[in-house]
Amino acid sequence: MTATVDISAREAEVLTLVGEHLSNAEIGARLFISVRTVESHVSSLLRKLGVPDRRALAQHASEPVRADRSHPAPELPAPLTSFIGRRRERAELTEMIRNDRQVTAVGPGGVGKTRLALSVAAEVAEEFSDGVWFVDLVPITSPDIDVVAGTVGLALGLGEQPGRGMDESVLAALADRHALLVLDNCEHVRDGVAPFIERLLAACPRVTVLATSRARLLVPFERAYTVPPMSLAGDGESDAVALFMDRAAASGWPPNHALREQVAAFCGGLDGMALAIELAAARWTTLGLDGLTDGLSDQLRMLAGGARTDDRHRSVRAALDWSHALLEPADRVLLRRMSVFMKSFSVTAAAEVTASGKGVVADGLARLAEQSLLAVMASPTGTEYRALETIRQYGMERLAEAGELDEVRSLHLRWCLAEAADLAVVRADWRARFDAVADDLRAALAWAADRPELRAEAYGLARQLAELTFTRHLIGESQQRYEQAAALADDSAAAPMLRQAAAVAGCRMRGDDMYRLNRAAADAARRAGDTAGAAADLATAATNAYRFASKFVSPLPPGEAIALVAEAEELAGDDPAARAAVALAEAGRALTEAFGAAEGSPDAVPETIACAERAVELAHRTGDPLAESAALDTLTGTQSWAGDAFAAAATARRRMTLLASAPRTPTGTHELIDALGEATEAGLGVGDLPGARRWARQLADHPMLAEVGHRATSQLLVADALAGNVDEVLTRSARFLEAWQRAGNPTGSVLGAAVAGVEMIHGLRDDRDARREWSAVMDQLDTPAEHTYGYRAVYDSMLLLHNGDAGGALERMAPEPGEVWRWLTWVWLHWYVALRAEATVLAGSPDAADRLAEAGTIVAGNPVAGAIVERAGALLADDRERLLATAAAFDAAGCRYQSARTMVLAGGDHAARGAAALAELGLAPMTPPG
């Protein structure tokens, strides 16, 4: 007879005992209930199962309760919460159940094995004509096969028969049934479950078993499916985020949708573990996302839930206690000692940290992996293991409880020092190797730094980590590690660390940090008795204040720099390096004072240049290319100030040649970055647009400038704006603007030329909205008014001339170059002079010939400015052939805009070709001069 299984758990227990032929009094005593209650349950069972008497009821107890197929799988527990995501996992596990008779869903506690198994079982229930049966093995404490079989029999509604074991009853009941048996939580009774399943599948050919376990059951024909953590793919749209948002919303305070990306990062910190995510979401209303994120460092404390049906899942710690209790003593030791590794590790690494043989460790790691306490992964160097973060933190607690923390940490520190030393050699796989151990190096350093007896080892690791993070282009951390190394070192070793930290700060455009660290290096050197080193550090602090003033948030008061130079000179003695550093500081001071003068003094030019050349000579004698590079930088600035753009460009190229073979240390990299910017400006100043763009592209792509993308791309924007490379300007300006906004919209004149150049390009395109947007950015930069006569005059005049307003351009450039000399040197002098000459001709000024002659002398040798002046002369002479020749000159110089402009100015058929060229560039039509 087919009967429904709509009976309670207590009724099922009573039915089983009736099948054992116990009296009502015996059943009441066994179940600790009254006889009247037993009688009530028996009466209910007689009615529900449709049998006439107790004898028939006892006989029915030996048969499994058949499901009424009009009800969907009533044997499966009904989850209290919705099932989220897992589309791929459900499909894969469903396919395996259809193809294999024994499938084990394997994974660590809390990963979501049971919920996945229930979901899949419900989905395939209609494919099993005799139903789906769920058996929870958690209550079992004995791995005996008879106990396992008895629990399965109870779930099937079977009772024991005299002279017949429960395993035999189960096999007989399922022999001809087409059913799916879900055995949940098998890990602690594997020794009983494995033989039971083996016998069941042999005797019952139409039964399929889906088991969940933290370890494989190792039975014949087993197909193991490793249940992964909740998917983190898709960031804010991942399964992990969906689970968190759903469970957090159940609290009555749904998280803001805008937080999804932050929730994604938080779930990543939980490794996507379903139980951990659910427990964390339950605390959403009391901790908020900030509090939850702060708790990631102590997940076991944070992830403690309230009352649950299954005590193992009341907290992550409870789930791990369950797994830990199943381990052999030796495996418990190995698990806690492996928890010192922050990420993945090899057998060799594990053997070093445990001071054990590799064979023993390999065997133990394999057992931990089988218990789903370690994940196994393939790497280019072989097999590696990793514990999820919650398991790792649990192991660390156990390590401390065992009193082994210091011993294992010390072994781990020794391993980290060896790994860091090996990484000093950069090979093809260097980045992956560093990333694999970086967190371990950081953790070992954090532990050792707090122990006075390990100060030397901590210093060594901090120094190595500073160098490695710099190579990895993590320059913010590199500066921090150099400073940390200095704090751990004695004074003699501290000074070099602080000097390197200052150089890294320079790469980060942090002038104030550079100054602070140079001063700290001087103090350390002085304490160590190195007065010459202290002198060089003080002089360098002053020099950097002069050289890199744009990197300072708070400019150094002039008197303070002067005092530093004087103090450095007193300490320098006869030391060549110290004397060279002092000479460079004096040259920087002289140049700064010259730039700061109200008017240029011709008498000061030779003296200032001589001062800079002396600094170069002294630096060259030291044999230090980086010291010489710094001196060449000052000489370049001095030559530019003197108006000798070609000499400045030659010195900038000399500096680049010198740095080609310089070491890529922080100091060397800082010099190179500065030299690339200087070489770019030098090329622009003398009309070498291809060379300027080449240097600027190297600067924009330099990995050390990733933190300051607006600074990195600024020079390339200037070069492309002057060349008329519209598409490049539009593309890179978007990157510039994004980086600038990300950095907090910093002010400063160093960015002004780039922003004004982009504004001009939008003007040439006649895109008024975009031009207004960039004009607003320009206003935020708060650039000095004097720059109105530098790049602003050049860009404004190019736009005015494009729109046919030669008179406006001439008015914009009314001041003579000598009147505004401070802002027309370097990049802008030749451009200003050439465009001014063209405006004079197009505006019909009577002194046009004289101005052309003067301009030709100034820009001689500059291919772009020279061609502009030559074009103006051709226009004045009305010589079309001569005019058209300048188009070829512009093309050769890499200045497509000026080439197209020349064609328009030539008129006739040439004007049409010029207009087409402008349109191809993405520019608006040019208005002929009126």
mmCIF file of N, CA and C in Angstrom, residues 250-328:
data_model
loop_
_atom_site.group_PDB
_atom_site.id
_atom_site.type_symbol
_atom_site.label_atom_id
_atom_site.label_comp_id
_atom_site.label_asym_id
_atom_site.label_seq_id
_atom_site.Cartn_x
_atom_site.Cartn_y
_atom_site.Cartn_z
ATOM 1 N N ALA A 250 17.066 40.944 5.184
ATOM 2 C CA ALA A 250 16.134 40.270 6.085
ATOM 3 C C ALA A 250 16.079 40.946 7.450
ATOM 4 N N SER A 251 17.076 41.757 7.751
ATOM 5 C CA SER A 251 17.104 42.447 9.038
ATOM 6 C C SER A 251 16.139 43.630 9.065
ATOM 7 N N GLY A 252 15.584 43.966 7.896
ATOM 8 C CA GLY A 252 14.696 45.113 7.829
ATOM 9 C C GLY A 252 15.382 46.397 7.434
ATOM 10 N N TRP A 253 16.705 46.325 7.226
ATOM 11 C CA TRP A 253 17.484 47.509 6.840
ATOM 12 C C TRP A 253 18.326 47.136 5.629
ATOM 13 N N PRO A 254 17.727 47.108 4.447
ATOM 14 C CA PRO A 254 18.476 46.662 3.257
ATOM 15 C C PRO A 254 19.672 47.560 2.987
ATOM 16 N N PRO A 255 20.821 46.984 2.632
ATOM 17 C CA PRO A 255 21.996 47.809 2.296
ATOM 18 C C PRO A 255 21.736 48.629 1.037
ATOM 19 N N ASN A 256 22.328 49.790 0.998
ATOM 20 C CA ASN A 256 22.226 50.649 -0.175
ATOM 21 C C ASN A 256 22.868 49.956 -1.369
ATOM 22 N N HIS A 257 22.196 50.017 -2.515
ATOM 23 C CA HIS A 257 22.727 49.378 -3.728
ATOM 24 C C HIS A 257 24.106 49.927 -4.085
ATOM 25 N N ALA A 258 24.351 51.195 -3.738
ATOM 26 C CA ALA A 258 25.641 51.813 -4.073
ATOM 27 C C ALA A 258 26.798 51.171 -3.332
ATOM 28 N N LEU A 259 26.490 50.392 -2.304
ATOM 29 C CA LEU A 259 27.546 49.752 -1.516
ATOM 30 C C LEU A 259 27.991 48.413 -2.094
ATOM 31 N N ARG A 260 27.408 48.004 -3.199
ATOM 32 C CA ARG A 260 27.657 46.651 -3.694
ATOM 33 C C ARG A 260 29.138 46.387 -3.971
ATOM 34 N N GLU A 261 29.845 47.390 -4.516
ATOM 35 C CA GLU A 261 31.268 47.190 -4.794
ATOM 36 C C GLU A 261 32.048 47.001 -3.497
ATOM 37 N N GLN A 262 31.688 47.763 -2.454
ATOM 38 C CA GLN A 262 32.354 47.596 -1.164
ATOM 39 C C GLN A 262 31.990 46.264 -0.530
ATOM 40 N N VAL A 263 30.741 45.859 -0.692
ATOM 41 C CA VAL A 263 30.325 44.544 -0.192
ATOM 42 C C VAL A 263 31.109 43.444 -0.905
ATOM 43 N N ALA A 264 31.347 43.631 -2.195
ATOM 44 C CA ALA A 264 32.120 42.649 -2.957
ATOM 45 C C ALA A 264 33.520 42.495 -2.379
ATOM 46 N N ALA A 265 34.162 43.632 -2.063
ATOM 47 C CA ALA A 265 35.500 43.559 -1.472
ATOM 48 C C ALA A 265 35.456 42.872 -0.116
ATOM 49 N N PHE A 266 34.413 43.141 0.661
ATOM 50 C CA PHE A 266 34.280 42.506 1.974
ATOM 51 C C PHE A 266 34.100 40.996 1.829
ATOM 52 N N CYS A 267 33.230 40.583 0.916
ATOM 53 C CA CYS A 267 33.009 39.144 0.699
ATOM 54 C C CYS A 267 34.280 38.467 0.211
ATOM 55 N N GLY A 268 35.099 39.207 -0.562
ATOM 56 C CA GLY A 268 36.399 38.665 -0.964
ATOM 57 C C GLY A 268 37.270 38.403 0.242
ATOM 58 N N GLY A 269 37.201 39.279 1.247
ATOM 59 C CA GLY A 269 37.964 39.067 2.468
ATOM 60 C C GLY A 269 37.509 37.849 3.236
ATOM 61 N N LEU A 270 36.265 37.420 3.015
ATOM 62 C CA LEU A 270 35.740 36.199 3.635
ATOM 63 C C LEU A 270 35.928 34.989 2.733
ATOM 64 N N ASP A 271 36.655 35.161 1.634
ATOM 65 C CA ASP A 271 36.905 34.082 0.673
ATOM 66 C C ASP A 271 35.625 33.520 0.080
ATOM 67 N N GLY A 272 34.516 34.275 0.149
ATOM 68 C CA GLY A 272 33.267 33.795 -0.433
ATOM 69 C C GLY A 272 32.614 32.658 0.328
ATOM 70 N N MET A 273 33.002 32.425 1.567
ATOM 71 C CA MET A 273 32.421 31.337 2.352
ATOM 72 C C MET A 273 30.976 31.678 2.712
ATOM 73 N N ALA A 274 30.054 30.788 2.344
ATOM 74 C CA ALA A 274 28.631 31.065 2.497
ATOM 75 C C ALA A 274 28.244 31.302 3.958
ATOM 76 N N LEU A 275 28.687 30.426 4.850
ATOM 77 C CA LEU A 275 28.337 30.584 6.261
ATOM 78 C C LEU A 275 28.875 31.893 6.809
ATOM 79 N N ALA A 276 30.126 32.212 6.464
ATOM 80 C CA ALA A 276 30.718 33.455 6.952
ATOM 81 C C ALA A 276 29.940 34.664 6.440
ATOM 82 N N ILE A 277 29.525 34.626 5.185
ATOM 83 C CA ILE A 277 28.765 35.745 4.615
ATOM 84 C C ILE A 277 27.421 35.887 5.316
ATOM 85 N N GLU A 278 26.741 34.765 5.569
ATOM 86 C CA GLU A 278 25.447 34.829 6.231
ATOM 87 C C GLU A 278 25.580 35.356 7.652
ATOM 88 N N LEU A 279 26.579 34.897 8.378
ATOM 89 C CA LEU A 279 26.770 35.362 9.752
ATOM 90 C C LEU A 279 27.138 36.842 9.773
ATOM 91 N N ALA A 280 27.954 37.274 8.809
ATOM 92 C CA ALA A 280 28.326 38.686 8.736
ATOM 93 C C ALA A 280 27.110 39.536 8.394
ATOM 94 N N ALA A 281 26.306 39.083 7.446
ATOM 95 C CA ALA A 281 25.120 39.841 7.052
ATOM 96 C C ALA A 281 24.153 40.000 8.220
ATOM 97 N N ALA A 282 24.115 38.998 9.090
ATOM 98 C CA ALA A 282 23.242 39.077 10.257
ATOM 99 C C ALA A 282 23.654 40.198 11.206
ATOM 100 N N ARG A 283 24.920 40.625 11.124
ATOM 101 C CA ARG A 283 25.406 41.689 12.005
ATOM 102 C C ARG A 283 25.457 43.040 11.284
ATOM 103 N N TRP A 284 24.868 43.086 10.103
ATOM 104 C CA TRP A 284 24.881 44.304 9.307
ATOM 105 C C TRP A 284 24.248 45.479 10.051
ATOM 106 N N THR A 285 23.115 45.238 10.702
ATOM 107 C CA THR A 285 22.401 46.347 11.333
ATOM 108 C C THR A 285 23.141 46.901 12.544
ATOM 109 N N THR A 286 23.987 46.105 13.180
ATOM 110 C CA THR A 286 24.681 46.581 14.375
ATOM 111 C C THR A 286 26.089 47.078 14.096
ATOM 112 N N LEU A 287 26.747 46.528 13.083
ATOM 113 C CA LEU A 287 28.130 46.920 12.802
ATOM 114 C C LEU A 287 28.261 47.820 11.584
ATOM 115 N N GLY A 288 27.345 47.680 10.627
ATOM 116 C CA GLY A 288 27.518 48.414 9.378
ATOM 117 C C GLY A 288 28.692 47.856 8.593
ATOM 118 N N LEU A 289 28.837 48.312 7.355
ATOM 119 C CA LEU A 289 29.893 47.759 6.506
ATOM 120 C C LEU A 289 31.275 48.124 7.024
ATOM 121 N N ASP A 290 31.434 49.323 7.573
ATOM 122 C CA ASP A 290 32.740 49.704 8.110
ATOM 123 C C ASP A 290 33.140 48.796 9.262
ATOM 124 N N GLY A 291 32.213 48.546 10.168
ATOM 125 C CA GLY A 291 32.516 47.683 11.302
ATOM 126 C C GLY A 291 32.807 46.260 10.880
ATOM 127 N N LEU A 292 32.042 45.765 9.906
ATOM 128 C CA LEU A 292 32.296 44.413 9.414
ATOM 129 C C LEU A 292 33.672 44.316 8.773
ATOM 130 N N THR A 293 34.022 45.333 7.973
ATOM 131 C CA THR A 293 35.326 45.322 7.314
ATOM 132 C C THR A 293 36.448 45.355 8.334
ATOM 133 N N ASP A 294 36.279 46.177 9.378
ATOM 134 C CA ASP A 294 37.288 46.222 10.429
ATOM 135 C C ASP A 294 37.438 44.864 11.113
ATOM 136 N N GLY A 295 36.360 44.100 11.133
ATOM 137 C CA GLY A 295 36.393 42.805 11.798
ATOM 138 C C GLY A 295 37.038 41.699 11.000
ATOM 139 N N LEU A 296 37.432 41.961 9.754
ATOM 140 C CA LEU A 296 38.039 40.910 8.945
ATOM 141 C C LEU A 296 39.320 40.374 9.557
ATOM 142 N N SER A 297 40.001 41.205 10.333
ATOM 143 C CA SER A 297 41.252 40.746 10.944
ATOM 144 C C SER A 297 41.001 39.782 12.091
ATOM 145 N N ASP A 298 39.752 39.705 12.565
ATOM 146 C CA ASP A 298 39.404 38.761 13.633
ATOM 147 C C ASP A 298 38.059 38.150 13.291
ATOM 148 N N GLN A 299 38.053 37.356 12.237
ATOM 149 C CA GLN A 299 36.797 36.838 11.714
ATOM 150 C C GLN A 299 36.103 35.896 12.686
ATOM 151 N N LEU A 300 36.878 35.137 13.442
ATOM 152 C CA LEU A 300 36.266 34.146 14.322
ATOM 153 C C LEU A 300 35.446 34.818 15.421
ATOM 154 N N ARG A 301 35.882 35.985 15.853
ATOM 155 C CA ARG A 301 35.117 36.720 16.856
ATOM 156 C C ARG A 301 33.891 37.374 16.223
ATOM 157 N N MET A 302 34.097 37.946 15.035
ATOM 158 C CA MET A 302 33.010 38.669 14.388
ATOM 159 C C MET A 302 31.906 37.731 13.926
ATOM 160 N N LEU A 303 32.287 36.576 13.402
ATOM 161 C CA LEU A 303 31.323 35.695 12.743
ATOM 162 C C LEU A 303 30.754 34.682 13.723
ATOM 163 N N ALA A 304 30.110 35.191 14.743
ATOM 164 C CA ALA A 304 29.419 34.356 15.724
ATOM 165 C C ALA A 304 27.944 34.689 15.636
ATOM 166 N N GLY A 305 27.135 33.697 15.309
ATOM 167 C CA GLY A 305 25.715 33.948 15.137
ATOM 168 C C GLY A 305 24.915 33.582 16.365
ATOM 169 N N GLY A 306 23.612 33.724 16.247
ATOM 170 C CA GLY A 306 22.718 33.383 17.347
ATOM 171 C C GLY A 306 22.343 31.912 17.312
ATOM 172 N N ALA A 307 21.201 31.606 17.900
ATOM 173 C CA ALA A 307 20.769 30.211 17.978
ATOM 174 C C ALA A 307 20.478 29.673 16.588
ATOM 175 N N ARG A 308 20.910 28.437 16.345
ATOM 176 C CA ARG A 308 20.649 27.765 15.075
ATOM 177 C C ARG A 308 20.249 26.325 15.359
ATOM 178 N N THR A 309 19.525 25.765 14.395
ATOM 179 C CA THR A 309 19.133 24.370 14.556
ATOM 180 C C THR A 309 20.362 23.490 14.668
ATOM 181 N N ASP A 310 21.366 23.764 13.861
ATOM 182 C CA ASP A 310 22.611 23.005 13.868
ATOM 183 C C ASP A 310 23.655 23.805 14.634
ATOM 184 N N ASP A 311 24.031 23.298 15.811
ATOM 185 C CA ASP A 311 24.996 24.027 16.636
ATOM 186 C C ASP A 311 26.319 24.244 15.928
ATOM 187 N N ARG A 312 26.674 23.349 14.996
ATOM 188 C CA ARG A 312 27.947 23.499 14.290
ATOM 189 C C ARG A 312 27.999 24.782 13.475
ATOM 190 N N HIS A 313 26.857 25.305 13.106
ATOM 191 C CA HIS A 313 26.804 26.489 12.258
ATOM 192 C C HIS A 313 26.377 27.740 13.016
ATOM 193 N N ARG A 314 26.483 27.694 14.338
ATOM 194 C CA ARG A 314 26.189 28.891 15.122
ATOM 195 C C ARG A 314 27.299 29.923 14.931
ATOM 196 N N SER A 315 28.494 29.472 14.609
ATOM 197 C CA SER A 315 29.605 30.379 14.359
ATOM 198 C C SER A 315 30.604 29.668 13.474
ATOM 199 N N VAL A 316 31.465 30.451 12.849
ATOM 200 C CA VAL A 316 32.521 29.843 12.050
ATOM 201 C C VAL A 316 33.437 29.017 12.937
ATOM 202 N N ARG A 317 33.696 29.494 14.150
ATOM 203 C CA ARG A 317 34.563 28.738 15.065
ATOM 204 C C ARG A 317 33.960 27.372 15.377
ATOM 205 N N ALA A 318 32.637 27.327 15.587
ATOM 206 C CA ALA A 318 31.999 26.048 15.882
ATOM 207 C C ALA A 318 32.145 25.092 14.703
ATOM 208 N N ALA A 319 31.993 25.612 13.483
ATOM 209 C CA ALA A 319 32.153 24.755 12.306
ATOM 210 C C ALA A 319 33.573 24.212 12.213
ATOM 211 N N LEU A 320 34.543 25.049 12.558
ATOM 212 C CA LEU A 320 35.928 24.612 12.480
ATOM 213 C C LEU A 320 36.286 23.689 13.640
ATOM 214 N N ASP A 321 35.692 23.923 14.799
ATOM 215 C CA ASP A 321 35.912 22.990 15.915
ATOM 216 C C ASP A 321 35.498 21.575 15.510
ATOM 217 N N TRP A 322 34.400 21.485 14.782
ATOM 218 C CA TRP A 322 33.891 20.183 14.329
ATOM 219 C C TRP A 322 34.929 19.501 13.435
ATOM 220 N N SER A 323 35.472 20.270 12.478
ATOM 221 C CA SER A 323 36.484 19.697 11.583
ATOM 222 C C SER A 323 37.765 19.351 12.336
ATOM 223 N N HIS A 324 38.165 20.217 13.242
ATOM 224 C CA HIS A 324 39.409 20.022 13.986
ATOM 225 C C HIS A 324 39.347 18.753 14.827
ATOM 226 N N ALA A 325 38.163 18.492 15.397
ATOM 227 C CA ALA A 325 38.008 17.320 16.259
ATOM 228 C C ALA A 325 38.164 16.017 15.489
ATOM 229 N N LEU A 326 37.966 16.066 14.169
ATOM 230 C CA LEU A 326 38.062 14.848 13.366
ATOM 231 C C LEU A 326 39.500 14.508 12.984
ATOM 232 N N LEU A 327 40.443 15.424 13.232
ATOM 233 C CA LEU A 327 41.817 15.218 12.798
ATOM 234 C C LEU A 327 42.597 14.354 13.780
ATOM 235 N N GLU A 328 43.582 13.656 13.221
ATOM 236 C CA GLU A 328 44.538 12.956 14.062
ATOM 237 C C GLU A 328 45.438 13.990 14.746
#
